[in-house]
Amino acid sequence: MSPSRTVLAAAIAATLALACPQPATAQSSSVDTIAAMANTIVGKVSEASRGVSLEGAIVTVDGRQVSTDREGFFRVTGLAPGRYPLQVDYLGYTRHQSDVEVGDTRGAQVDVTLRSTVSATDMGVVEVRASRDAQAMALNQQRASTNYVNVVSADLLGQFPDNNIAESTQRIPGVSIERDQGEGRYVTVRGAPKEFTTVTIDGVQLANPDAASRGVELDTIPSDVIAALEVTKAITPDMDGDAIAGNINIRTQSALDREGLTLRASAAGGKYQLGDGDNQRYNATIGNRFGAEGNFGVLISGSISKQGRFTDNVETLYSPVAGGFAPSEIQIKDYEGLRTRKGITGRFDYRINPDNLVYFVVSDSNFVDREFRDNLTITLDNYAAGSDETTGRARATFDKELRERTYDKSIRTYNLAGEHFLGEMWKLDWQASQSRATKTTSPRMQYIFRSSVRPQFAYDYANPDFPTWNILGRPDAPASGVNLPENWYAFRRLNDRYEYGEEEENALRLDLGRQQTFLGDSGDIKFGVRARQRDKMFDDERYRNGSASDFAALGIRYSDMLCDSVSNNFDYFLTGRRFCRDIFDKYAGPLLESGNHARLIPDSLTGDYQAEENVYAPYARIDANWDALTMIAGVRYERTELEGSALQFDEDTGDVLPQTASRSYGNVLPSLHFRYEANPDSILRASYSTAINRPDFMHTAPYRVIGEADDLNVIAISEGNPLVREAFAHNLDLSFEHYLRPLGLMSAALFYKRIDDPLFVASRDEAAGPGQIFQITRAENGEKGRIYGAELSWQQTFDMLPGALSGLGVYANYTYAKSKAELPFDLGETELPGTSRTNYNFALTYEKSGLNARLAYNYRSKFIQSFDITNPELNVYWNDRASLDFSTSYTLGAGWSVFGEINNIQDTKQIRFQGQRNRVLEMEGFGRSWLAGVRYQF
């Protein structure tokens, strides 16, 4: 064990010893024990029909206001003996009012049960209440929060046909996603780059297996194993400071969230329209409370899905040609794959007594993507005069290939934590955690066959999505298109590649707080420290066998490796027969064992790196209340220590040199938040916060690749930049929320972010000697940037309508965002990657008499994905995309229901382009999908 981890383990052990009292006898999980404390009212708020604890209920005693925690507990201290009116308000439920007596030597305890405003007279209405309660829980948690937070419960997310956590987040105001083959992968918040958002599970930052980015690949985590999603858009001093856009916290379920047994299970099957692939999903959750007092909770939730996904893909790369642009490479890709997603979460809670809670959570998510990709690549050169981006003629080189690729991603977290009240005034919270992520790509093999014929090739992109291509001067070529004769192709090479990335973070958090009376009518003061130790590495190994004689020794031809099915993307791009899927098992062995199978240098060296990043952060926070006004103020200091190692490679000499680098820096992060309650249903929030974004590990790794001099004596150098600075943001947020009775919300928010030192990859020239120039490409800081915009949200159930219409509901939100950033070296301005000008969701819902239906529409406008510093006109954008999905369920009784989902009803495609829409870089189609199944809930 490393010294740093030994220190961390010792700190964890010491914290446990101090924080966990050893009760001599079992103690009640009710509030009786704590109620014996004088000057205190404690209680629990739960739902009447199922015993579910209600978090976020507003409890008012003698003008003082508190909210319930996830177990429904609340406490009000510092009360003189006497009789007090107590009120409990919870959206969607009837308000509770009663009087509570606080004695001279003993406090008081109260258990409150609330009933839904929808009467439960038959099974159908009970189902409506259960679905509706999920929305109520989320809205009440959001209302009770002091800073700006959006909460969406798992039960509400379950009404949307989403496959993973990334897709679930797109329903939240201000949140949008980036997709891979039609499925959500990365998350962006309020138009900021994906790296500006942190992702946590119960407050534990997720390790990230991606070697190139800090943005977490959320397609790894199934959406069926969570309790709720919390999106914090204005962070407080007790939160990690590396969240310029915000934090997405995935909350796990607890057996203590309700009384009695928790049991849910579902099984479903369906199809993908494109390729007729299977669509399967299974999940189950079981949990219960144990012990004489029911104060020990165990809950385990698991999920598995298998998706046979087929994707049609066509790509055209544009490059500078003769003062303009022209297509330089065309790829027609035909994907066939199986995606398997598994997740399991176990949570163990021990409510020692009402003052002390200890819990342990383990979460493991695994995503395996095995795919075959048939590809025809057409490389163009030697353009005829007058050729441009729309029409022209050039010489064409054709490569036909099959790639088999499997990558296996896992994210595993361990979280041991406790919450302890120390007497009447103090509270201690602690957490020791580990998050580990791995990504293995193996096998990744690729056969490539090249045409011996390099004919003249005429192109016409008047229709940029469906261009026309003609091969000239070859009577054996097709009249149009690129379905070439099979005898044109001969073996070119076999590529073999292995990738492995790993990241691990060990962390410790300690928070100590107490009530304060020196500022405001009441409040709290809180101090804490946090240590995060993160290790990351990446290894890329590449091999190649390009021996024609080795292939000839196999005794087969190109045509012998093809099967009967044909590749015809979008029923337009016919490229001929597909490769058989067993050709790697049959024929690759002798090619891999040959002496001609050689490791590629520098490719197997220059992408490798190791990094260690330690973050140490103390903070102070003060909360103060004045009647209807609440304030949070505080400051956080984060000290970052970074070390990295990589290699330098000189392509001219072949020399390899190890490189190391380090950097330490500190950031002071103040914040100030206000919450003003104009009335119980109208809340105004205002916030100022600061945050940072640390550069991607790949950008700070000290690698260096020195190229050979070209004809102009220019030497290209690609390198990391260990000295590149972290981006620093000043954030302003203003929001107004009006909660609708019996259940709903209308809200509006404005946001502004000023970002210092945004990060870009840029090139600059540097004199290297007489007549020689270094052209250096690496990560650099721009001077400043900004993101600003607005959010609107409306969700409501129309219980007040008569008869069948009372089951109607609406869920809608709209986000406008705009960004600008200054590029390095005075190269101009650009939008930040990920900024879509508009995003919106609109869903119509119906829940009544056992029927639950939801028609959901999601839209995201275009956004820039990557920059071309040399030719900004070729910046890469994702085009706008809309999707329409439908889900429904019907209650059969006795806990059983049936459900169905349809995704991508409009069969919308995904399009990338370079600079402008007529330069289509990629068009991707994945078709519709459907799923039907049965669900049981106790």
Short mmCIF file of C-alpha atoms in Angstrom, two decimals, residues 239-620:
data_model
loop_
_atom_site.label_atom_id
_atom_site.label_comp_id
_atom_site.label_asym_id
_atom_site.label_seq_id
_atom_site.Cartn_x
_atom_site.Cartn_y
_atom_site.Cartn_z
CA MET A 239 -19.13 20.74 -2.49
CA ASP A 240 -16.15 19.89 -4.70
CA GLY A 241 -15.05 22.97 -6.57
CA ASP A 242 -14.42 21.42 -10.02
CA ALA A 243 -17.99 21.93 -11.25
CA ILE A 244 -18.29 25.08 -13.36
CA ALA A 245 -21.53 23.92 -14.97
CA GLY A 246 -22.76 22.00 -11.93
CA ASN A 247 -22.91 18.61 -10.31
CA ILE A 248 -25.10 15.62 -11.13
CA ASN A 249 -25.58 13.46 -8.04
CA ILE A 250 -27.00 9.96 -8.45
CA ARG A 251 -28.79 9.01 -5.25
CA THR A 252 -29.06 5.35 -4.34
CA GLN A 253 -32.11 3.76 -2.77
CA SER A 254 -32.25 2.86 0.92
CA ALA A 255 -34.38 0.32 2.75
CA LEU A 256 -34.90 2.97 5.45
CA ASP A 257 -36.73 5.19 2.95
CA ARG A 258 -39.95 3.30 3.75
CA GLU A 259 -41.47 0.90 6.23
CA GLY A 260 -41.51 -2.82 5.44
CA LEU A 261 -40.46 -4.77 2.38
CA THR A 262 -39.27 -3.17 -0.84
CA LEU A 263 -39.70 -5.47 -3.82
CA ARG A 264 -39.75 -4.54 -7.50
CA ALA A 265 -38.91 -6.49 -10.63
CA SER A 266 -39.47 -6.23 -14.36
CA ALA A 267 -38.66 -8.16 -17.51
CA ALA A 268 -39.04 -6.88 -21.06
CA GLY A 269 -38.13 -7.75 -24.61
CA GLY A 270 -38.39 -6.09 -27.96
CA LYS A 271 -36.61 -5.29 -31.21
CA TYR A 272 -34.58 -2.66 -33.01
CA GLN A 273 -36.11 -1.92 -36.39
CA LEU A 274 -32.76 -1.52 -38.12
CA GLY A 275 -31.15 -4.95 -38.36
CA ASP A 276 -33.90 -6.65 -36.33
CA GLY A 277 -31.65 -6.79 -33.26
CA ASP A 278 -32.95 -7.95 -29.88
CA ASN A 279 -33.80 -5.42 -27.17
CA GLN A 280 -33.90 -6.97 -23.68
CA ARG A 281 -34.03 -5.45 -20.21
CA TYR A 282 -34.35 -7.01 -16.76
CA ASN A 283 -34.11 -5.46 -13.31
CA ALA A 284 -34.97 -6.28 -9.72
CA THR A 285 -34.80 -4.53 -6.35
CA ILE A 286 -35.28 -6.13 -2.94
CA GLY A 287 -34.83 -4.54 0.44
CA ASN A 288 -36.12 -4.66 3.98
CA ARG A 289 -35.60 -3.39 7.49
CA PHE A 290 -34.21 -5.79 10.07
CA GLY A 291 -33.59 -5.87 13.79
CA ALA A 292 -35.98 -5.68 16.71
CA GLU A 293 -36.54 -1.99 16.05
CA GLY A 294 -36.29 -2.12 12.26
CA ASN A 295 -33.22 0.10 12.38
CA PHE A 296 -31.00 -1.95 10.05
CA GLY A 297 -31.73 -1.69 6.34
CA VAL A 298 -30.45 -3.75 3.43
CA LEU A 299 -31.37 -3.05 -0.18
CA ILE A 300 -29.93 -4.59 -3.33
CA SER A 301 -30.81 -3.50 -6.84
CA GLY A 302 -29.63 -5.08 -10.08
CA SER A 303 -30.17 -4.52 -13.77
CA ILE A 304 -29.09 -6.09 -17.05
CA SER A 305 -29.88 -5.13 -20.61
CA LYS A 306 -28.82 -6.47 -24.00
CA GLN A 307 -29.22 -4.50 -27.20
CA GLY A 308 -28.52 -5.78 -30.67
CA ARG A 309 -27.84 -2.44 -32.31
CA PHE A 310 -27.29 -1.87 -36.02
CA THR A 311 -26.22 1.52 -37.37
CA ASP A 312 -25.97 2.98 -40.86
CA ASN A 313 -23.19 5.54 -41.15
CA VAL A 314 -21.75 7.62 -43.99
CA GLU A 315 -18.90 10.11 -43.51
CA THR A 316 -17.21 12.63 -45.80
CA LEU A 317 -14.15 14.55 -44.65
CA TYR A 318 -13.54 17.95 -46.27
CA SER A 319 -10.05 19.42 -46.66
CA PRO A 320 -8.53 22.58 -48.18
CA VAL A 321 -8.07 22.23 -51.96
CA ALA A 322 -7.00 24.97 -54.42
CA GLY A 323 -8.18 27.90 -52.34
CA GLY A 324 -11.41 26.21 -51.34
CA PHE A 325 -12.59 22.92 -49.91
CA ALA A 326 -13.32 19.51 -51.38
CA PRO A 327 -14.17 16.02 -50.11
CA SER A 328 -10.91 14.22 -49.36
CA GLU A 329 -12.10 11.00 -47.71
CA ILE A 330 -15.39 9.12 -47.78
CA GLN A 331 -16.29 6.29 -45.41
CA ILE A 332 -19.37 4.10 -45.62
CA LYS A 333 -19.66 2.26 -42.31
CA ASP A 334 -22.04 -0.53 -41.48
CA TYR A 335 -22.18 -1.31 -37.73
CA GLU A 336 -23.50 -4.50 -36.15
CA GLY A 337 -23.09 -4.82 -32.40
CA LEU A 338 -24.29 -6.12 -29.09
CA ARG A 339 -24.31 -3.79 -26.10
CA THR A 340 -24.61 -5.41 -22.68
CA ARG A 341 -25.12 -3.19 -19.67
CA LYS A 342 -25.08 -4.53 -16.10
CA GLY A 343 -25.47 -2.71 -12.83
CA ILE A 344 -25.76 -3.70 -9.20
CA THR A 345 -26.05 -1.51 -6.13
CA GLY A 346 -26.11 -2.60 -2.51
CA ARG A 347 -26.86 -0.25 0.34
CA PHE A 348 -26.60 -1.14 4.02
CA ASP A 349 -27.92 1.35 6.63
CA TYR A 350 -27.62 1.12 10.40
CA ARG A 351 -29.71 3.65 12.28
CA ILE A 352 -27.94 3.21 15.63
CA ASN A 353 -30.36 5.64 17.21
CA PRO A 354 -32.03 8.82 16.03
CA ASP A 355 -28.74 10.66 16.60
CA ASN A 356 -26.46 8.29 14.67
CA LEU A 357 -26.58 6.73 11.22
CA VAL A 358 -23.87 4.70 9.49
CA TYR A 359 -24.25 3.41 5.94
CA PHE A 360 -22.22 1.56 3.34
CA VAL A 361 -22.95 1.68 -0.38
CA VAL A 362 -21.30 -0.34 -3.12
CA SER A 363 -22.14 0.26 -6.77
CA ASP A 364 -20.82 -1.59 -9.79
CA SER A 365 -21.69 -0.74 -13.39
CA ASN A 366 -20.37 -2.55 -16.44
CA PHE A 367 -20.84 -1.82 -20.13
CA VAL A 368 -19.58 -4.16 -22.85
CA ASP A 369 -19.88 -3.10 -26.49
CA ARG A 370 -18.92 -5.76 -29.04
CA GLU A 371 -19.27 -4.64 -32.62
CA PHE A 372 -18.33 -5.50 -36.17
CA ARG A 373 -17.85 -2.65 -38.62
CA ASP A 374 -17.81 -3.10 -42.39
CA ASN A 375 -16.24 -0.06 -43.99
CA LEU A 376 -15.49 1.19 -47.48
CA THR A 377 -12.97 4.06 -47.42
CA ILE A 378 -12.46 6.21 -50.52
CA THR A 379 -9.44 8.51 -50.45
CA LEU A 380 -9.31 11.29 -53.05
CA ASP A 381 -6.29 13.17 -54.44
CA ASN A 382 -5.02 14.72 -57.69
CA TYR A 383 -8.13 16.86 -58.17
CA ALA A 384 -9.11 18.09 -61.61
CA ALA A 385 -9.21 21.83 -62.20
CA GLY A 386 -12.42 23.44 -60.98
CA SER A 387 -13.19 20.80 -58.35
CA ASP A 388 -14.85 22.19 -55.24
CA GLU A 389 -16.93 21.06 -52.29
CA THR A 390 -20.02 20.40 -54.44
CA THR A 391 -18.79 18.86 -57.70
CA GLY A 392 -15.50 17.70 -59.07
CA ARG A 393 -13.25 14.88 -60.18
CA ALA A 394 -10.25 13.25 -58.52
CA ARG A 395 -8.24 10.05 -58.36
CA ALA A 396 -9.74 7.53 -55.92
CA THR A 397 -8.17 4.85 -53.73
CA PHE A 398 -10.56 2.24 -52.33
CA ASP A 399 -10.05 0.29 -49.09
CA LYS A 400 -12.50 -2.35 -47.90
CA GLU A 401 -12.21 -3.38 -44.25
CA LEU A 402 -13.77 -5.26 -41.38
CA ARG A 403 -13.07 -4.27 -37.79
CA GLU A 404 -13.96 -6.35 -34.75
CA ARG A 405 -13.86 -4.28 -31.59
CA THR A 406 -14.94 -5.00 -28.02
CA TYR A 407 -14.55 -2.55 -25.21
CA ASP A 408 -15.38 -3.29 -21.63
CA LYS A 409 -16.00 -0.35 -19.27
CA SER A 410 -16.56 -0.63 -15.53
CA ILE A 411 -17.15 1.92 -12.79
CA ARG A 412 -17.17 0.68 -9.19
CA THR A 413 -17.62 2.78 -6.05
CA TYR A 414 -17.40 2.06 -2.33
CA ASN A 415 -18.85 4.56 0.12
CA LEU A 416 -18.71 4.24 3.91
CA ALA A 417 -20.27 7.21 5.67
CA GLY A 418 -21.93 8.39 8.85
CA GLU A 419 -24.11 11.17 10.23
CA HIS A 420 -23.97 11.95 13.96
CA PHE A 421 -25.63 14.52 16.22
CA LEU A 422 -23.31 15.32 19.11
CA GLY A 423 -25.54 16.70 21.83
CA GLU A 424 -28.03 19.43 21.11
CA MET A 425 -25.83 21.74 19.04
CA TRP A 426 -23.23 19.84 17.02
CA LYS A 427 -23.38 17.52 14.01
CA LEU A 428 -20.58 15.42 12.52
CA ASP A 429 -20.70 13.91 9.01
CA TRP A 430 -17.92 11.82 7.49
CA GLN A 431 -17.31 9.79 4.38
CA ALA A 432 -14.55 7.47 3.19
CA SER A 433 -14.83 6.37 -0.42
CA GLN A 434 -13.16 4.78 -3.38
CA SER A 435 -14.14 4.96 -7.03
CA ARG A 436 -12.36 2.88 -9.66
CA ALA A 437 -12.96 2.81 -13.40
CA THR A 438 -11.39 0.68 -16.11
CA LYS A 439 -11.77 0.51 -19.86
CA THR A 440 -10.28 -2.35 -21.88
CA THR A 441 -10.44 -2.49 -25.65
CA SER A 442 -9.66 -6.02 -26.77
CA PRO A 443 -9.90 -7.44 -29.32
CA ARG A 444 -9.57 -4.60 -31.80
CA MET A 445 -8.51 -6.19 -35.07
CA GLN A 446 -8.99 -4.93 -38.58
CA TYR A 447 -8.57 -6.51 -42.00
CA ILE A 448 -7.91 -4.01 -44.82
CA PHE A 449 -8.05 -4.85 -48.54
CA ARG A 450 -7.06 -2.26 -51.13
CA SER A 451 -8.17 -1.91 -54.71
CA SER A 452 -5.40 -2.31 -57.26
CA VAL A 453 -7.38 0.02 -59.54
CA ARG A 454 -7.21 3.75 -58.78
CA PRO A 455 -9.71 5.25 -61.23
CA GLN A 456 -11.00 8.75 -61.82
CA PHE A 457 -13.90 9.49 -59.52
CA ALA A 458 -16.63 12.08 -60.17
CA TYR A 459 -18.67 13.39 -57.24
CA ASP A 460 -21.78 15.54 -56.93
CA TYR A 461 -22.86 16.79 -53.48
CA ALA A 462 -25.80 18.89 -54.61
CA ASN A 463 -27.71 16.72 -52.14
CA PRO A 464 -25.16 16.62 -49.29
CA ASP A 465 -26.91 13.76 -47.48
CA PHE A 466 -27.23 11.54 -50.54
CA PRO A 467 -24.50 12.48 -53.05
CA THR A 468 -23.91 10.77 -56.37
CA TRP A 469 -20.60 9.14 -57.28
CA ASN A 470 -19.41 7.82 -60.62
CA ILE A 471 -16.27 5.87 -61.54
CA LEU A 472 -14.91 7.04 -64.90
CA GLY A 473 -13.07 5.15 -67.62
CA ARG A 474 -13.65 1.63 -66.29
CA PRO A 475 -16.10 -0.58 -68.21
CA ASP A 476 -16.04 -3.16 -65.38
CA ALA A 477 -17.13 -0.56 -62.81
CA PRO A 478 -20.81 0.00 -61.89
CA ALA A 479 -22.70 2.64 -63.88
CA SER A 480 -23.03 4.64 -60.64
CA GLY A 481 -22.16 4.11 -57.02
CA VAL A 482 -19.26 2.25 -55.43
CA ASN A 483 -20.21 -1.45 -55.49
CA LEU A 484 -16.87 -2.38 -57.03
CA PRO A 485 -15.88 -5.72 -58.59
CA GLU A 486 -14.51 -8.03 -55.89
CA ASN A 487 -11.48 -8.93 -58.01
CA TRP A 488 -10.20 -5.35 -57.68
CA TYR A 489 -9.27 -5.92 -54.03
CA ALA A 490 -6.13 -7.50 -52.59
CA PHE A 491 -4.81 -7.90 -49.04
CA ARG A 492 -3.32 -4.71 -47.59
CA ARG A 493 -2.76 -5.45 -43.90
CA LEU A 494 -4.09 -6.78 -40.61
CA ASN A 495 -4.13 -4.29 -37.74
CA ASP A 496 -4.20 -5.39 -34.12
CA ARG A 497 -4.67 -3.01 -31.21
CA TYR A 498 -5.04 -3.17 -27.45
CA GLU A 499 -6.04 -0.28 -25.17
CA TYR A 500 -6.30 -0.13 -21.40
CA GLY A 501 -7.23 2.84 -19.24
CA GLU A 502 -7.63 2.99 -15.49
CA GLU A 503 -8.51 5.64 -12.96
CA GLU A 504 -8.89 5.33 -9.20
CA GLU A 505 -9.83 7.94 -6.62
CA ASN A 506 -9.60 7.47 -2.85
CA ALA A 507 -11.26 10.18 -0.83
CA LEU A 508 -12.01 11.23 2.72
CA ARG A 509 -14.46 13.90 3.85
CA LEU A 510 -15.11 15.28 7.35
CA ASP A 511 -17.76 17.92 8.15
CA LEU A 512 -18.49 19.44 11.55
CA GLY A 513 -21.35 21.87 12.12
CA ARG A 514 -23.36 23.47 14.87
CA GLN A 515 -26.10 25.97 15.38
CA GLN A 516 -25.13 29.64 15.47
CA THR A 517 -26.95 32.66 16.84
CA PHE A 518 -24.60 35.52 15.97
CA LEU A 519 -26.01 36.10 12.47
CA GLY A 520 -29.71 36.11 11.67
CA ASP A 521 -32.57 34.83 13.78
CA SER A 522 -31.15 31.31 13.56
CA GLY A 523 -28.69 29.35 11.50
CA ASP A 524 -25.73 27.01 11.36
CA ILE A 525 -21.99 27.20 10.89
CA LYS A 526 -20.08 24.37 9.26
CA PHE A 527 -16.43 23.52 8.69
CA GLY A 528 -14.91 20.65 6.80
CA VAL A 529 -11.95 19.13 5.03
CA ARG A 530 -11.74 16.84 2.04
CA ALA A 531 -8.87 14.87 0.53
CA ARG A 532 -8.99 13.27 -2.93
CA GLN A 533 -6.15 11.16 -4.30
CA ARG A 534 -6.58 10.21 -7.95
CA ASP A 535 -4.33 7.97 -10.07
CA LYS A 536 -4.76 7.57 -13.82
CA MET A 537 -2.99 5.66 -16.57
CA PHE A 538 -3.46 4.76 -20.22
CA ASP A 539 -1.68 2.23 -22.43
CA ASP A 540 -2.12 1.88 -26.19
CA GLU A 541 -0.45 -0.98 -28.08
CA ARG A 542 -0.63 -1.27 -31.88
CA TYR A 543 0.61 -4.00 -34.23
CA ARG A 544 0.45 -4.58 -37.96
CA ASN A 545 1.13 -7.30 -40.50
CA GLY A 546 1.20 -6.02 -44.06
CA SER A 547 2.82 -9.08 -45.66
CA ALA A 548 1.05 -10.17 -48.86
CA SER A 549 2.98 -13.45 -48.78
CA ASP A 550 1.70 -14.26 -45.30
CA PHE A 551 -1.84 -13.77 -46.52
CA ALA A 552 -1.21 -15.78 -49.69
CA ALA A 553 -0.03 -18.67 -47.51
CA LEU A 554 -3.55 -18.90 -46.10
CA GLY A 555 -4.72 -20.12 -49.52
CA ILE A 556 -7.74 -17.82 -49.70
CA ARG A 557 -8.80 -14.75 -51.63
CA TYR A 558 -10.68 -11.60 -50.64
CA SER A 559 -13.95 -13.03 -51.99
CA ASP A 560 -13.58 -16.12 -49.78
CA MET A 561 -13.93 -13.87 -46.71
CA LEU A 562 -17.32 -12.48 -47.79
CA CYS A 563 -20.78 -13.78 -46.95
CA ASP A 564 -24.14 -13.42 -48.69
CA SER A 565 -25.53 -10.35 -46.87
CA VAL A 566 -24.84 -6.97 -48.48
CA SER A 567 -24.05 -3.54 -47.08
CA ASN A 568 -26.55 -0.97 -48.34
CA ASN A 569 -26.73 1.89 -45.86
CA PHE A 570 -29.92 3.94 -45.95
CA ASP A 571 -30.97 1.74 -48.91
CA TYR A 572 -28.78 3.99 -51.04
CA PHE A 573 -25.06 3.42 -50.39
CA LEU A 574 -24.52 -0.07 -51.81
CA THR A 575 -20.95 -1.27 -51.28
CA GLY A 576 -21.25 -5.00 -51.92
CA ARG A 577 -21.10 -8.12 -49.79
CA ARG A 578 -20.27 -7.93 -46.10
CA PHE A 579 -17.38 -9.76 -44.52
CA CYS A 580 -18.13 -12.99 -42.67
CA ARG A 581 -17.95 -12.47 -38.91
CA ASP A 582 -15.73 -15.51 -38.23
CA ILE A 583 -12.76 -14.49 -40.39
CA PHE A 584 -10.70 -13.35 -37.41
CA ASP A 585 -11.12 -16.71 -35.69
CA LYS A 586 -10.43 -18.59 -38.91
CA TYR A 587 -7.56 -16.72 -40.50
CA ALA A 588 -5.96 -14.15 -38.16
CA GLY A 589 -3.91 -16.65 -36.12
CA PRO A 590 -1.09 -17.28 -38.64
CA LEU A 591 -0.86 -13.56 -39.42
CA LEU A 592 -0.53 -12.68 -35.74
CA GLU A 593 2.12 -15.35 -35.16
CA SER A 594 4.22 -14.33 -38.15
CA GLY A 595 7.48 -12.48 -37.73
CA ASN A 596 5.98 -9.79 -39.99
CA HIS A 597 3.48 -8.96 -37.27
CA ALA A 598 5.32 -5.94 -35.84
CA ARG A 599 4.72 -3.40 -33.09
CA LEU A 600 4.08 0.09 -34.44
CA ILE A 601 6.40 2.80 -33.22
CA PRO A 602 5.70 5.56 -32.21
CA ASP A 603 1.97 4.76 -32.06
CA SER A 604 2.46 2.27 -29.21
CA LEU A 605 4.41 4.78 -27.13
CA THR A 606 3.24 8.33 -27.58
CA GLY A 607 -0.31 7.86 -26.30
CA ASP A 608 0.77 6.24 -23.03
CA TYR A 609 0.85 8.24 -19.82
CA GLN A 610 0.52 8.04 -16.05
CA ALA A 611 -0.73 10.77 -13.74
CA GLU A 612 -1.32 11.36 -10.06
CA GLU A 613 -3.55 14.17 -8.85
CA ASN A 614 -4.09 15.01 -5.18
CA VAL A 615 -6.64 17.60 -4.08
CA TYR A 616 -6.87 18.90 -0.50
CA ALA A 617 -9.72 21.23 0.40
CA PRO A 618 -10.80 22.93 3.65
CA TYR A 619 -13.93 25.07 3.69
CA ALA A 620 -16.14 27.17 5.97
#
